[in-house]
Each structure stands twice: as structure tokens, then as C-alpha cells.
PDB file of C-alpha atoms and ligand atoms in Angstrom:
ATOM      1  CA  MET A   1      91.352 108.478  64.665  1.00  0.00           C
ATOM      2  CA  LEU A   2      89.298 107.866  67.943  1.00  0.00           C
ATOM      3  CA  VAL A   3      89.410 104.117  68.973  1.00  0.00           C
ATOM      4  CA  THR A   4      86.400 103.461  71.088  1.00  0.00           C
ATOM      5  CA  GLY A   5      84.770 100.518  72.796  1.00  0.00           C
ATOM      6  CA  LYS A   6      82.548 100.090  69.805  1.00  0.00           C
ATOM      7  CA  THR A   7      85.469 100.413  67.150  1.00  0.00           C
ATOM      8  CA  SER A   8      85.941  97.171  64.810  1.00  0.00           C
ATOM      9  CA  VAL A   9      89.349  95.907  64.721  1.00  0.00           C
ATOM     10  CA  TYR A  10      91.372  94.248  61.717  1.00  0.00           C
ATOM     11  CA  GLY A  11      94.928  93.297  61.681  1.00  0.00           C
ATOM     12  CA  ILE A  12      97.879  91.730  59.868  1.00  0.00           C
ATOM     13  CA  ILE A  13      99.703  88.884  61.497  1.00  0.00           C
ATOM     14  CA  GLY A  14     103.260  88.009  60.626  1.00  0.00           C
ATOM     15  CA  ASP A  15     106.855  87.488  61.822  1.00  0.00           C
ATOM     16  CA  PRO A  16     108.431  90.043  61.502  1.00  0.00           C
ATOM     17  CA  VAL A  17     105.608  92.730  60.817  1.00  0.00           C
ATOM     18  CA  GLU A  18     107.111  95.686  61.928  1.00  0.00           C
ATOM     19  CA  HIS A  19     108.476  96.782  58.395  1.00  0.00           C
ATOM     20  CA  SER A  20     104.436  96.217  57.157  1.00  0.00           C
ATOM     21  CA  LEU A  21     103.085  99.235  55.440  1.00  0.00           C
ATOM     22  CA  SER A  22      99.644  97.396  55.328  1.00  0.00           C
ATOM     23  CA  PRO A  23      98.351  99.430  58.466  1.00  0.00           C
ATOM     24  CA  VAL A  24      99.157 102.704  57.053  1.00  0.00           C
ATOM     25  CA  ILE A  25      97.255 101.937  54.010  1.00  0.00           C
ATOM     26  CA  GLN A  26      94.193 100.285  55.666  1.00  0.00           C
ATOM     27  CA  ASN A  27      93.670 102.945  58.141  1.00  0.00           C
ATOM     28  CA  SER A  28      94.312 105.480  55.535  1.00  0.00           C
ATOM     29  CA  ALA A  29      91.024 104.288  53.949  1.00  0.00           C
ATOM     30  CA  PHE A  30      88.825 103.807  57.323  1.00  0.00           C
ATOM     31  CA  GLU A  31      89.714 107.311  57.826  1.00  0.00           C
ATOM     32  CA  LYS A  32      88.904 108.452  54.506  1.00  0.00           C
ATOM     33  CA  LEU A  33      85.546 106.742  54.470  1.00  0.00           C
ATOM     34  CA  GLY A  34      84.877 107.810  58.144  1.00  0.00           C
ATOM     35  CA  MET A  35      84.411 103.983  59.157  1.00  0.00           C
ATOM     36  CA  ASP A  36      84.838 103.369  62.857  1.00  0.00           C
ATOM     37  CA  CYS A  37      87.514 100.681  62.205  1.00  0.00           C
ATOM     38  CA  VAL A  38      91.254 100.127  63.299  1.00  0.00           C
ATOM     39  CA  TYR A  39      93.673  97.898  61.653  1.00  0.00           C
ATOM     40  CA  VAL A  40      96.662  96.766  63.849  1.00  0.00           C
ATOM     41  CA  PRO A  41      99.949  94.589  63.642  1.00  0.00           C
ATOM     42  CA  PHE A  42     100.009  91.433  65.404  1.00  0.00           C
ATOM     43  CA  ARG A  43     103.873  89.910  65.602  1.00  0.00           C
ATOM     44  CA  VAL A  44     102.787  86.047  65.968  1.00  0.00           C
ATOM     45  CA  ALA A  45     105.504  83.519  65.732  1.00  0.00           C
ATOM     46  CA  THR A  46     105.046  80.241  64.164  1.00  0.00           C
ATOM     47  CA  SER A  47     104.765  78.344  67.402  1.00  0.00           C
ATOM     48  CA  ALA A  48     101.971  80.453  68.431  1.00  0.00           C
ATOM     49  CA  LEU A  49     100.024  80.696  65.148  1.00  0.00           C
ATOM     50  CA  GLY A  50      96.941  78.408  66.185  1.00  0.00           C
ATOM     51  CA  VAL A  51      96.633  80.206  69.554  1.00  0.00           C
ATOM     52  CA  ALA A  52      96.756  83.470  67.999  1.00  0.00           C
ATOM     53  CA  VAL A  53      94.250  82.561  65.219  1.00  0.00           C
ATOM     54  CA  ARG A  54      91.851  81.272  68.320  1.00  0.00           C
ATOM     55  CA  GLY A  55      92.439  84.381  69.857  1.00  0.00           C
ATOM     56  CA  LEU A  56      91.601  86.823  67.119  1.00  0.00           C
ATOM     57  CA  ARG A  57      88.222  84.699  66.500  1.00  0.00           C
ATOM     58  CA  SER A  58      87.489  85.082  70.260  1.00  0.00           C
ATOM     59  CA  GLN A  59      88.283  88.446  70.459  1.00  0.00           C
ATOM     60  CA  GLY A  60      85.974  89.402  67.562  1.00  0.00           C
ATOM     61  CA  VAL A  61      88.410  90.506  64.717  1.00  0.00           C
ATOM     62  CA  ILE A  62      86.673  91.106  61.587  1.00  0.00           C
ATOM     63  CA  GLY A  63      89.378  90.378  59.379  1.00  0.00           C
ATOM     64  CA  PHE A  64      92.870  90.034  59.184  1.00  0.00           C
ATOM     65  CA  ASN A  65      96.054  89.643  56.554  1.00  0.00           C
ATOM     66  CA  VAL A  66      98.446  86.917  56.839  1.00  0.00           C
ATOM     67  CA  THR A  67     102.144  87.693  55.872  1.00  0.00           C
ATOM     68  CA  VAL A  68     105.393  85.586  56.280  1.00  0.00           C
ATOM     69  CA  PRO A  69     105.991  82.955  57.374  1.00  0.00           C
ATOM     70  CA  HIS A  70     102.179  82.093  57.621  1.00  0.00           C
ATOM     71  CA  LYS A  71     100.727  82.025  54.258  1.00  0.00           C
ATOM     72  CA  THR A  72     100.528  78.241  53.915  1.00  0.00           C
ATOM     73  CA  GLU A  73     100.812  76.934  57.434  1.00  0.00           C
ATOM     74  CA  ILE A  74      97.296  79.019  58.395  1.00  0.00           C
ATOM     75  CA  ILE A  75      95.272  76.900  56.184  1.00  0.00           C
ATOM     76  CA  LYS A  76      94.840  74.434  58.637  1.00  0.00           C
ATOM     77  CA  TYR A  77      93.503  76.647  61.220  1.00  0.00           C
ATOM     78  CA  LEU A  78      90.742  77.941  58.487  1.00  0.00           C
ATOM     79  CA  ASP A  79      87.093  76.710  58.263  1.00  0.00           C
ATOM     80  CA  LYS A  80      86.841  77.387  54.519  1.00  0.00           C
ATOM     81  CA  LEU A  81      89.045  78.522  51.667  1.00  0.00           C
ATOM     82  CA  ASP A  82      87.493  80.402  48.556  1.00  0.00           C
ATOM     83  CA  LEU A  83      88.292  78.763  45.271  1.00  0.00           C
ATOM     84  CA  ILE A  84      91.214  80.806  43.997  1.00  0.00           C
ATOM     85  CA  ALA A  85      93.040  80.476  47.527  1.00  0.00           C
ATOM     86  CA  LYS A  86      92.311  76.623  47.488  1.00  0.00           C
ATOM     87  CA  ASN A  87      93.941  76.833  44.033  1.00  0.00           C
ATOM     88  CA  VAL A  88      96.771  78.769  44.897  1.00  0.00           C
ATOM     89  CA  GLY A  89      97.712  76.711  47.761  1.00  0.00           C
ATOM     90  CA  ALA A  90      98.431  79.979  49.956  1.00  0.00           C
ATOM     91  CA  ILE A  91      96.181  82.819  51.624  1.00  0.00           C
ATOM     92  CA  ASN A  92      96.926  86.305  52.756  1.00  0.00           C
ATOM     93  CA  THR A  93      93.500  87.601  53.840  1.00  0.00           C
ATOM     94  CA  VAL A  94      91.151  85.829  56.226  1.00  0.00           C
ATOM     95  CA  LYS A  95      87.284  87.168  56.872  1.00  0.00           C
ATOM     96  CA  ILE A  96      85.717  86.152  60.090  1.00  0.00           C
ATOM     97  CA  ALA A  97      82.002  85.988  60.018  1.00  0.00           C
ATOM     98  CA  GLN A  98      79.453  84.028  62.233  1.00  0.00           C
ATOM     99  CA  ASN A  99      82.421  82.674  63.757  1.00  0.00           C
ATOM    100  CA  LYS A 100      83.428  81.083  60.526  1.00  0.00           C
ATOM    101  CA  LEU A 101      87.152  82.004  59.342  1.00  0.00           C
ATOM    102  CA  VAL A 102      87.369  82.052  55.588  1.00  0.00           C
ATOM    103  CA  GLY A 103      90.384  82.326  53.540  1.00  0.00           C
ATOM    104  CA  TYR A 104      91.189  84.250  50.298  1.00  0.00           C
ATOM    105  CA  ASN A 105      94.008  85.083  48.204  1.00  0.00           C
ATOM    106  CA  THR A 106      94.062  88.814  47.028  1.00  0.00           C
ATOM    107  CA  ASP A 107      97.732  88.586  45.875  1.00  0.00           C
ATOM    108  CA  THR A 108      96.295  87.554  42.776  1.00  0.00           C
ATOM    109  CA  THR A 109      94.025  90.292  42.157  1.00  0.00           C
ATOM    110  CA  GLY A 110      97.002  92.598  43.414  1.00  0.00           C
ATOM    111  CA  VAL A 111      99.448  91.544  40.799  1.00  0.00           C
ATOM    112  CA  VAL A 112      96.654  91.826  37.729  1.00  0.00           C
ATOM    113  CA  GLU A 113      95.489  95.071  38.786  1.00  0.00           C
ATOM    114  CA  ALA A 114      98.998  96.465  39.541  1.00  0.00           C
ATOM    115  CA  LEU A 115     100.019  95.193  35.783  1.00  0.00           C
ATOM    116  CA  LYS A 116      96.969  96.849  34.103  1.00  0.00           C
ATOM    117  CA  THR A 117      97.356  99.959  36.011  1.00  0.00           C
ATOM    118  CA  ASN A 118     100.798 100.340  34.518  1.00  0.00           C
ATOM    119  CA  GLY A 119      99.401  99.651  30.849  1.00  0.00           C
ATOM    120  CA  ILE A 120     100.405  95.751  30.910  1.00  0.00           C
ATOM    121  CA  SER A 121      97.544  93.401  29.778  1.00  0.00           C
ATOM    122  CA  PRO A 122      98.263  89.891  30.740  1.00  0.00           C
ATOM    123  CA  GLY A 123      97.111  88.446  27.606  1.00  0.00           C
ATOM    124  CA  ASP A 124      99.348  90.444  25.456  1.00  0.00           C
ATOM    125  CA  ASN A 125     102.898  89.672  27.235  1.00  0.00           C
ATOM    126  CA  THR A 126     105.028  86.905  28.248  1.00  0.00           C
ATOM    127  CA  PHE A 127     106.229  86.762  31.155  1.00  0.00           C
ATOM    128  CA  THR A 128     109.298  85.312  33.616  1.00  0.00           C
ATOM    129  CA  ILE A 129     108.575  84.712  37.094  1.00  0.00           C
ATOM    130  CA  LEU A 130     111.466  84.309  39.743  1.00  0.00           C
ATOM    131  CA  GLY A 131     110.643  82.350  42.670  1.00  0.00           C
ATOM    132  CA  ALA A 132     108.263  79.488  43.548  1.00  0.00           C
ATOM    133  CA  GLY A 133     107.134  80.491  47.275  1.00  0.00           C
ATOM    134  CA  GLY A 134     103.706  81.797  48.125  1.00  0.00           C
ATOM    135  CA  ALA A 135     103.923  84.846  46.180  1.00  0.00           C
ATOM    136  CA  ALA A 136     105.343  83.419  43.021  1.00  0.00           C
ATOM    137  CA  LYS A 137     102.473  80.548  43.359  1.00  0.00           C
ATOM    138  CA  ALA A 138      99.529  83.455  43.632  1.00  0.00           C
ATOM    139  CA  ILE A 139     101.275  85.389  40.500  1.00  0.00           C
ATOM    140  CA  ALA A 140     101.586  82.318  38.341  1.00  0.00           C
ATOM    141  CA  TYR A 141      97.981  81.446  39.078  1.00  0.00           C
ATOM    142  CA  ALA A 142      96.942  84.979  38.211  1.00  0.00           C
ATOM    143  CA  LEU A 143      98.521  84.981  34.809  1.00  0.00           C
ATOM    144  CA  ILE A 144      98.490  81.340  33.664  1.00  0.00           C
ATOM    145  CA  GLU A 145      94.767  81.700  31.950  1.00  0.00           C
ATOM    146  CA  SER A 146      95.522  84.791  29.669  1.00  0.00           C
ATOM    147  CA  THR A 147      99.446  84.655  28.736  1.00  0.00           C
ATOM    148  CA  PRO A 148     100.668  83.419  26.026  1.00  0.00           C
ATOM    149  CA  ARG A 149     103.951  82.322  27.546  1.00  0.00           C
ATOM    150  CA  LEU A 150     104.736  81.762  30.991  1.00  0.00           C
ATOM    151  CA  THR A 151     108.178  80.623  32.618  1.00  0.00           C
ATOM    152  CA  VAL A 152     108.932  79.969  36.572  1.00  0.00           C
ATOM    153  CA  LEU A 153     112.490  80.053  37.472  1.00  0.00           C
ATOM    154  CA  ASN A 154     113.495  79.050  41.027  1.00  0.00           C
ATOM    155  CA  ARG A 155     116.801  78.503  43.113  1.00  0.00           C
ATOM    156  CA  THR A 156     115.144  74.920  44.302  1.00  0.00           C
ATOM    157  CA  PHE A 157     113.959  73.322  41.153  1.00  0.00           C
ATOM    158  CA  GLU A 158     112.033  70.760  42.991  1.00  0.00           C
ATOM    159  CA  LYS A 159     109.682  73.476  44.493  1.00  0.00           C
ATOM    160  CA  ALA A 160     109.332  75.044  40.820  1.00  0.00           C
ATOM    161  CA  ARG A 161     108.380  71.538  39.902  1.00  0.00           C
ATOM    162  CA  GLY A 162     106.025  71.538  42.498  1.00  0.00           C
ATOM    163  CA  LEU A 163     104.276  74.687  41.522  1.00  0.00           C
ATOM    164  CA  LYS A 164     104.203  73.503  37.679  1.00  0.00           C
ATOM    165  CA  ARG A 165     102.182  70.343  38.703  1.00  0.00           C
ATOM    166  CA  ASN A 166      99.581  72.319  41.246  1.00  0.00           C
ATOM    167  CA  LEU A 167      99.178  74.871  38.361  1.00  0.00           C
ATOM    168  CA  MET A 168      98.819  72.282  35.367  1.00  0.00           C
ATOM    169  CA  ARG A 169      96.489  70.277  37.364  1.00  0.00           C
ATOM    170  CA  ARG A 170      94.197  73.061  38.076  1.00  0.00           C
ATOM    171  CA  SER A 171      94.349  75.158  34.589  1.00  0.00           C
ATOM    172  CA  GLY A 172      95.800  72.397  32.173  1.00  0.00           C
ATOM    173  CA  LYS A 173      97.849  75.034  30.706  1.00  0.00           C
ATOM    174  CA  GLU A 174     101.550  74.699  29.785  1.00  0.00           C
ATOM    175  CA  ILE A 175     104.095  76.138  31.939  1.00  0.00           C
ATOM    176  CA  LYS A 176     108.088  76.240  31.468  1.00  0.00           C
ATOM    177  CA  ILE A 177     110.206  75.814  34.578  1.00  0.00           C
ATOM    178  CA  ASP A 178     113.899  75.764  35.190  1.00  0.00           C
ATOM    179  CA  SER A 179     116.273  76.447  37.955  1.00  0.00           C
ATOM    180  CA  LEU A 180     117.294  79.900  38.400  1.00  0.00           C
ATOM    181  CA  THR A 181     120.789  80.644  37.270  1.00  0.00           C
ATOM    182  CA  LYS A 182     122.248  83.271  35.396  1.00  0.00           C
ATOM    183  CA  ARG A 183     122.327  81.160  32.033  1.00  0.00           C
ATOM    184  CA  ASN A 184     118.724  80.140  32.256  1.00  0.00           C
ATOM    185  CA  LEU A 185     117.496  83.661  33.064  1.00  0.00           C
ATOM    186  CA  GLU A 186     119.500  85.208  30.081  1.00  0.00           C
ATOM    187  CA  ARG A 187     118.257  82.645  27.615  1.00  0.00           C
ATOM    188  CA  GLU A 188     114.460  83.141  29.064  1.00  0.00           C
ATOM    189  CA  LEU A 189     114.831  86.965  28.774  1.00  0.00           C
ATOM    190  CA  LEU A 190     115.304  86.613  25.032  1.00  0.00           C
ATOM    191  CA  LYS A 191     111.604  85.566  25.156  1.00  0.00           C
ATOM    192  CA  THR A 192     110.033  87.762  27.953  1.00  0.00           C
ATOM    193  CA  ASP A 193     108.450  91.021  28.057  1.00  0.00           C
ATOM    194  CA  VAL A 194     107.790  91.185  31.644  1.00  0.00           C
ATOM    195  CA  LEU A 195     110.077  89.995  34.158  1.00  0.00           C
ATOM    196  CA  ILE A 196     108.827  89.513  38.064  1.00  0.00           C
ATOM    197  CA  ASN A 197     110.913  89.061  40.767  1.00  0.00           C
ATOM    198  CA  ALA A 198     108.691  87.061  43.513  1.00  0.00           C
ATOM    199  CA  THR A 199     112.070  85.554  45.578  1.00  0.00           C
ATOM    200  CA  SER A 200     112.755  87.599  48.589  1.00  0.00           C
ATOM    201  CA  ILE A 201     115.987  88.726  47.481  1.00  0.00           C
ATOM    202  CA  GLY A 202     115.875  92.658  48.061  1.00  0.00           C
ATOM    203  CA  MET A 203     113.864  92.097  51.474  1.00  0.00           C
ATOM    204  CA  LYS A 204     115.607  93.082  54.505  1.00  0.00           C
ATOM    205  CA  GLY A 205     117.911  90.232  55.875  1.00  0.00           C
ATOM    206  CA  ASN A 206     118.048  88.651  52.462  1.00  0.00           C
ATOM    207  CA  LEU A 207     121.677  88.942  51.066  1.00  0.00           C
ATOM    208  CA  GLY A 208     121.066  87.155  48.161  1.00  0.00           C
ATOM    209  CA  LYS A 209     121.623  88.527  44.453  1.00  0.00           C
ATOM    210  CA  ILE A 210     119.394  87.908  41.453  1.00  0.00           C
ATOM    211  CA  PRO A 211     121.805  86.258  38.692  1.00  0.00           C
ATOM    212  CA  ILE A 212     121.655  88.718  36.190  1.00  0.00           C
ATOM    213  CA  GLU A 213     123.463  90.259  33.785  1.00  0.00           C
ATOM    214  CA  ASP A 214     124.325  94.081  34.618  1.00  0.00           C
ATOM    215  CA  ASN A 215     122.464  95.334  31.259  1.00  0.00           C
ATOM    216  CA  LEU A 216     119.116  94.338  30.593  1.00  0.00           C
ATOM    217  CA  PRO A 217     117.319  94.457  27.495  1.00  0.00           C
ATOM    218  CA  GLN A 218     115.776  97.919  27.038  1.00  0.00           C
ATOM    219  CA  ASP A 219     112.430  96.821  26.189  1.00  0.00           C
ATOM    220  CA  LEU A 220     112.232  94.345  29.304  1.00  0.00           C
ATOM    221  CA  VAL A 221     109.423  95.566  31.837  1.00  0.00           C
ATOM    222  CA  VAL A 222     110.886  94.627  35.043  1.00  0.00           C
ATOM    223  CA  PHE A 223     108.549  94.121  38.336  1.00  0.00           C
ATOM    224  CA  ASP A 224     109.976  93.792  41.814  1.00  0.00           C
ATOM    225  CA  ILE A 225     107.292  92.591  44.048  1.00  0.00           C
ATOM    226  CA  VAL A 226     109.556  93.174  46.996  1.00  0.00           C
ATOM    227  CA  TYR A 227     109.196  96.458  48.526  1.00  0.00           C
ATOM    228  CA  ASP A 228     111.709  98.796  50.111  1.00  0.00           C
ATOM    229  CA  ARG A 229     111.784 102.570  51.435  1.00  0.00           C
ATOM    230  CA  CYS A 230     114.086 103.010  48.193  1.00  0.00           C
ATOM    231  CA  ASP A 231     114.334 101.113  45.104  1.00  0.00           C
ATOM    232  CA  THR A 232     115.404  97.540  45.187  1.00  0.00           C
ATOM    233  CA  GLU A 233     118.888  96.719  43.589  1.00  0.00           C
ATOM    234  CA  LEU A 234     116.975  94.867  40.832  1.00  0.00           C
ATOM    235  CA  VAL A 235     114.688  98.277  40.160  1.00  0.00           C
ATOM    236  CA  ARG A 236     117.811 100.204  40.024  1.00  0.00           C
ATOM    237  CA  GLN A 237     119.327  98.060  37.904  1.00  0.00           C
ATOM    238  CA  ALA A 238     116.396  98.048  35.237  1.00  0.00           C
ATOM    239  CA  LYS A 239     116.541 101.753  35.491  1.00  0.00           C
ATOM    240  CA  ARG A 240     119.830 101.900  34.636  1.00  0.00           C
ATOM    241  CA  SER A 241     119.352  99.646  31.523  1.00  0.00           C
ATOM    242  CA  GLY A 242     116.494 101.816  30.410  1.00  0.00           C
ATOM    243  CA  CYS A 243     113.910  99.633  31.325  1.00  0.00           C
ATOM    244  CA  ARG A 244     110.453 100.474  32.443  1.00  0.00           C
ATOM    245  CA  THR A 245     109.784  99.335  36.032  1.00  0.00           C
ATOM    246  CA  ILE A 246     106.908  98.486  38.488  1.00  0.00           C
ATOM    247  CA  ARG A 247     107.931  98.624  42.186  1.00  0.00           C
ATOM    248  CA  GLY A 248     106.435  96.314  44.695  1.00  0.00           C
ATOM    249  CA  THR A 249     104.311  98.851  46.537  1.00  0.00           C
ATOM    250  CA  GLU A 250     101.931  98.777  43.364  1.00  0.00           C
ATOM    251  CA  MET A 251     101.102  94.993  43.759  1.00  0.00           C
ATOM    252  CA  LEU A 252     100.904  95.755  48.143  1.00  0.00           C
ATOM    253  CA  LEU A 253      98.566  98.474  47.294  1.00  0.00           C
ATOM    254  CA  TYR A 254      95.921  96.204  44.969  1.00  0.00           C
ATOM    255  CA  GLN A 255      96.230  93.413  47.319  1.00  0.00           C
ATOM    256  CA  ALA A 256      95.161  95.553  50.294  1.00  0.00           C
ATOM    257  CA  ALA A 257      92.240  97.439  48.282  1.00  0.00           C
ATOM    258  CA  ALA A 258      90.822  93.829  47.185  1.00  0.00           C
ATOM    259  CA  ALA A 259      91.098  92.903  50.708  1.00  0.00           C
ATOM    260  CA  PHE A 260      89.235  95.979  52.049  1.00  0.00           C
ATOM    261  CA  GLU A 261      86.542  95.254  49.735  1.00  0.00           C
ATOM    262  CA  LEU A 262      86.228  91.739  50.833  1.00  0.00           C
ATOM    263  CA  TRP A 263      85.950  92.800  54.577  1.00  0.00           C
ATOM    264  CA  THR A 264      83.787  95.835  54.291  1.00  0.00           C
ATOM    265  CA  GLY A 265      81.808  95.399  51.041  1.00  0.00           C
ATOM    266  CA  VAL A 266      82.736  98.734  50.163  1.00  0.00           C
ATOM    267  CA  LYS A 267      84.404 100.178  47.236  1.00  0.00           C
ATOM    268  CA  ALA A 268      88.406 100.933  48.213  1.00  0.00           C
ATOM    269  CA  PRO A 269      89.484 104.462  48.307  1.00  0.00           C
ATOM    270  CA  VAL A 270      92.674 103.317  46.162  1.00  0.00           C
ATOM    271  CA  ASP A 271      93.835 107.103  45.621  1.00  0.00           C
ATOM    272  CA  THR A 272      93.849 107.493  49.018  1.00  0.00           C
ATOM    273  CA  MET A 273      95.639 104.598  49.914  1.00  0.00           C
ATOM    274  CA  ARG A 274      98.186 105.158  47.326  1.00  0.00           C
ATOM    275  CA  ASP A 275      98.670 108.795  48.656  1.00  0.00           C
ATOM    276  CA  SER A 276      98.952 107.398  52.198  1.00  0.00           C
ATOM    277  CA  LEU A 277     101.976 104.912  50.984  1.00  0.00           C
ATOM    278  CA  VAL A 278     103.843 107.525  49.347  1.00  0.00           C
ATOM    279  CA  SER A 279     103.724 110.186  52.111  1.00  0.00           C
ATOM    280  CA  PHE A 280     104.628 107.599  54.578  1.00  0.00           C
ATOM    281  CA  GLU A 281     107.421 106.450  52.484  1.00  0.00           C
ATOM    282  CA  PHE A 282     108.833 110.063  52.265  1.00  0.00           C
ATOM    283  CA  SER A 283     108.247 110.980  55.756  1.00  0.00           C
ATOM    284  CA  ARG A 284     110.581 108.150  57.117  1.00  0.00           C
TER     285      ARG A 284
HETATM  286  P1  LIG B   1     106.836  84.220  49.934  1.00  0.00           P
HETATM  287  O1  LIG B   1     105.770  83.522  50.602  1.00  0.00           O
HETATM  288  O2  LIG B   1     107.139  85.630  50.185  1.00  0.00           O
HETATM  289  O3  LIG B   1     107.035  83.754  48.394  1.00  0.00           O
HETATM  290  P2  LIG B   1     108.716  82.060  50.529  1.00  0.00           P
HETATM  291  O4  LIG B   1     107.537  80.971  50.142  1.00  0.00           O
HETATM  292  O5  LIG B   1     109.452  81.785  51.883  1.00  0.00           O
HETATM  293  O6  LIG B   1     107.958  83.325  50.596  1.00  0.00           O
HETATM  294  O7  LIG B   1     109.569  81.858  49.093  1.00  0.00           O
HETATM  295  C1  LIG B   1     110.664  82.824  49.154  1.00  0.00           C
HETATM  296  C2  LIG B   1     111.351  82.498  47.534  1.00  0.00           C
HETATM  297  O8  LIG B   1     112.396  83.080  47.263  1.00  0.00           O
HETATM  298  C3  LIG B   1     111.418  81.040  47.035  1.00  0.00           C
HETATM  299  O9  LIG B   1     111.426  80.770  45.719  1.00  0.00           O
HETATM  300  C4  LIG B   1     113.258  81.011  47.520  1.00  0.00           C
HETATM  301  O10 LIG B   1     113.873  80.138  46.685  1.00  0.00           O
HETATM  302  P3  LIG B   1     113.825  78.422  47.374  1.00  0.00           P
HETATM  303  O11 LIG B   1     112.670  77.724  46.852  1.00  0.00           O
HETATM  304  O12 LIG B   1     115.021  77.895  46.590  1.00  0.00           O
HETATM  305  O13 LIG B   1     114.073  78.773  48.813  1.00  0.00           O
HETATM  306  C5  LIG B   1     113.408  82.491  46.899  1.00  0.00           C
HETATM  307  N1  LIG B   1     114.726  82.771  47.456  1.00  0.00           N
HETATM  308  C6  LIG B   1     115.010  83.432  48.722  1.00  0.00           C
HETATM  309  N2  LIG B   1     116.243  83.667  48.906  1.00  0.00           N
HETATM  310  C7  LIG B   1     116.998  83.489  47.675  1.00  0.00           C
HETATM  311  C8  LIG B   1     118.362  83.525  47.164  1.00  0.00           C
HETATM  312  N3  LIG B   1     119.122  84.062  48.012  1.00  0.00           N
HETATM  313  N4  LIG B   1     118.192  83.180  45.771  1.00  0.00           N
HETATM  314  C9  LIG B   1     117.607  82.691  45.195  1.00  0.00           C
HETATM  315  N5  LIG B   1     116.285  82.431  45.598  1.00  0.00           N
HETATM  316  C10 LIG B   1     115.676  83.042  46.804  1.00  0.00           C
END
């Protein structure tokens, strides 16, 4: 890839950001389509978020992704939110056009596409989501309209209550919440087709463990949105139990494809993006 004075710049802000696979995915797409664009990581501390966002705007960056811990905090620096992002209350994609910053949430598309690609229709399955942070909010919002049953379990019950309040106000649909304990999770799994881990357990630096039995029901599908070079502990455990599993790279891929299309107006080369992820993971 040749970067020149005319190259358009895209990027991702987060802290940490070194682990992000988004530069690999997005640059593979630009290269495949012969676009004169580059996607770079920017490590931005929370205390510098406002200055960084102003800098991205003034330097003519066209679009950027937003990751932990800025997904909610960044909202106050944006000019406008798309309706889905507003309803979710968290954003992961910003487009800058005519000097205006518009926030979007493509995690919602990401989770639905990842499920569909793996043969799971949200309308025909019941879901239990673990977590009530930014990622969990987007997933719950994406599923609530179609699924017949949605449960959210979170370590901090108050946060699950906040998620429920917001979601019911937006959709009018019922959602069950509880605290994340082994007993509650076991009880929910009896009524769950697909379990989605949207906590940060399994990420580097998080030593927490999901309170779950060693043997999971064999007909359960386990989707861990946390991605790592190898399978997370939850995915390994699910495989040992004979469950079908979906890795976090699937959601990463489809949220990236949706962001690419928002920025460029061009159909994302998803197969190329997927191949780049796989070969990068193997090369490390
Ligand atoms: P993200 O934007 O990636 O969703 P977040 O908003 O910080 O990140 O949310 C992290 C989620 O992981 C929260 O639901 C958090 O639970 P709390 O609300 O109780 O903090 C959950 N989480 C993180 N570490 C955990 C652990 N060790 N055990 C249980 N839940 C954990």
C-alpha cells in the first residue's frame, strides 16, 4: 500500500488499541478495491478524548471507529447521532462529512449478520446475554424486535435495570433481567437457544470467570463476542460440551463491513476481510 499526500485517512480510537484487528480488516478491504485510503490506530486516553476528536476533524479524517472505553463518552463530542445509535446509547463508528461528526452503531448489524451467517435467525431463537455494557446494549437492541425471549444477566444488577428501562422505552417489548450468578444462569439456560457473552471476561487483563457449569447443554449455541488469538475459555468449554460455537471475530467482521459501507458507500468485500483476519491470526 502506497500512502501519498492524497491518501484518505480513517482510523480507530481506543485505550488500549494495540490489540485491535480493525486496521488489518479495513486495510485489506481498501487494498482489494484499489482505494487510496489507509486505516490507522490512535491510542487516546479518556482525558484527551475531546482534544483528539477535534484533532481528527481538523486533520480531515473521513471516518473512525470508537472502542473501549470511549463508546459512550464520545457522544458529547458529536454533532449528530443516527437513530439506532441514539436508541442504543453507545456508538462505535463516526463519519465526518461537511465538517460534521455523525455517530453510528454498527455492532447492531454486526451481531445480526454474524448470527445469520451461522444459520441462526433471531426470530426463531431465545437468547441470554451476559453483560449490560455498551456491547450488550447494542446486541439487546438488535435482537429485541424479533426474538421471542430475551434475558440479560449482569454482575451489577442496577446496570441491567438501566438497560431494560431504556430498551423497553424504545421498543415496548418485555425483557427479563437478573444478576449474573451461577444459579440464575443455569436456570436461564434451560430456556435459552443461544448464549451470548457480552461481558469483558476473557479479554486480556480481565481475570474474571463466567459463573457457569463445566458441562453446558449440548443443544446450546454459544457466541462469545470477546475475541482472542485462540478460543476463549468459554468457547473451549462449549466445544468440550459438544455445543455449536461462534467466535467474536464474526461480529468484529460484520460490524467492520457495515462501518466500511457507511464511510465509503461501497459494498464491503467481506470475504477478503475475513481472509485477512484468518491469515493475520495464523501469522502471529
Ligand atoms: P463494553 O463496551 O465492551 O460492553 P463495558 O461497558 O465496560 O464494556 O462493559 C463491560 C461488561 O462486562 C459489564 O457488563 C461488566 O459488568 P458490571 O456492569 O458488573 O461491571 C462485565 N464484566 C466485566 N468484568 C466482569 C467480571 N469479572 N465478572 C462479571 N462481569 C464482568
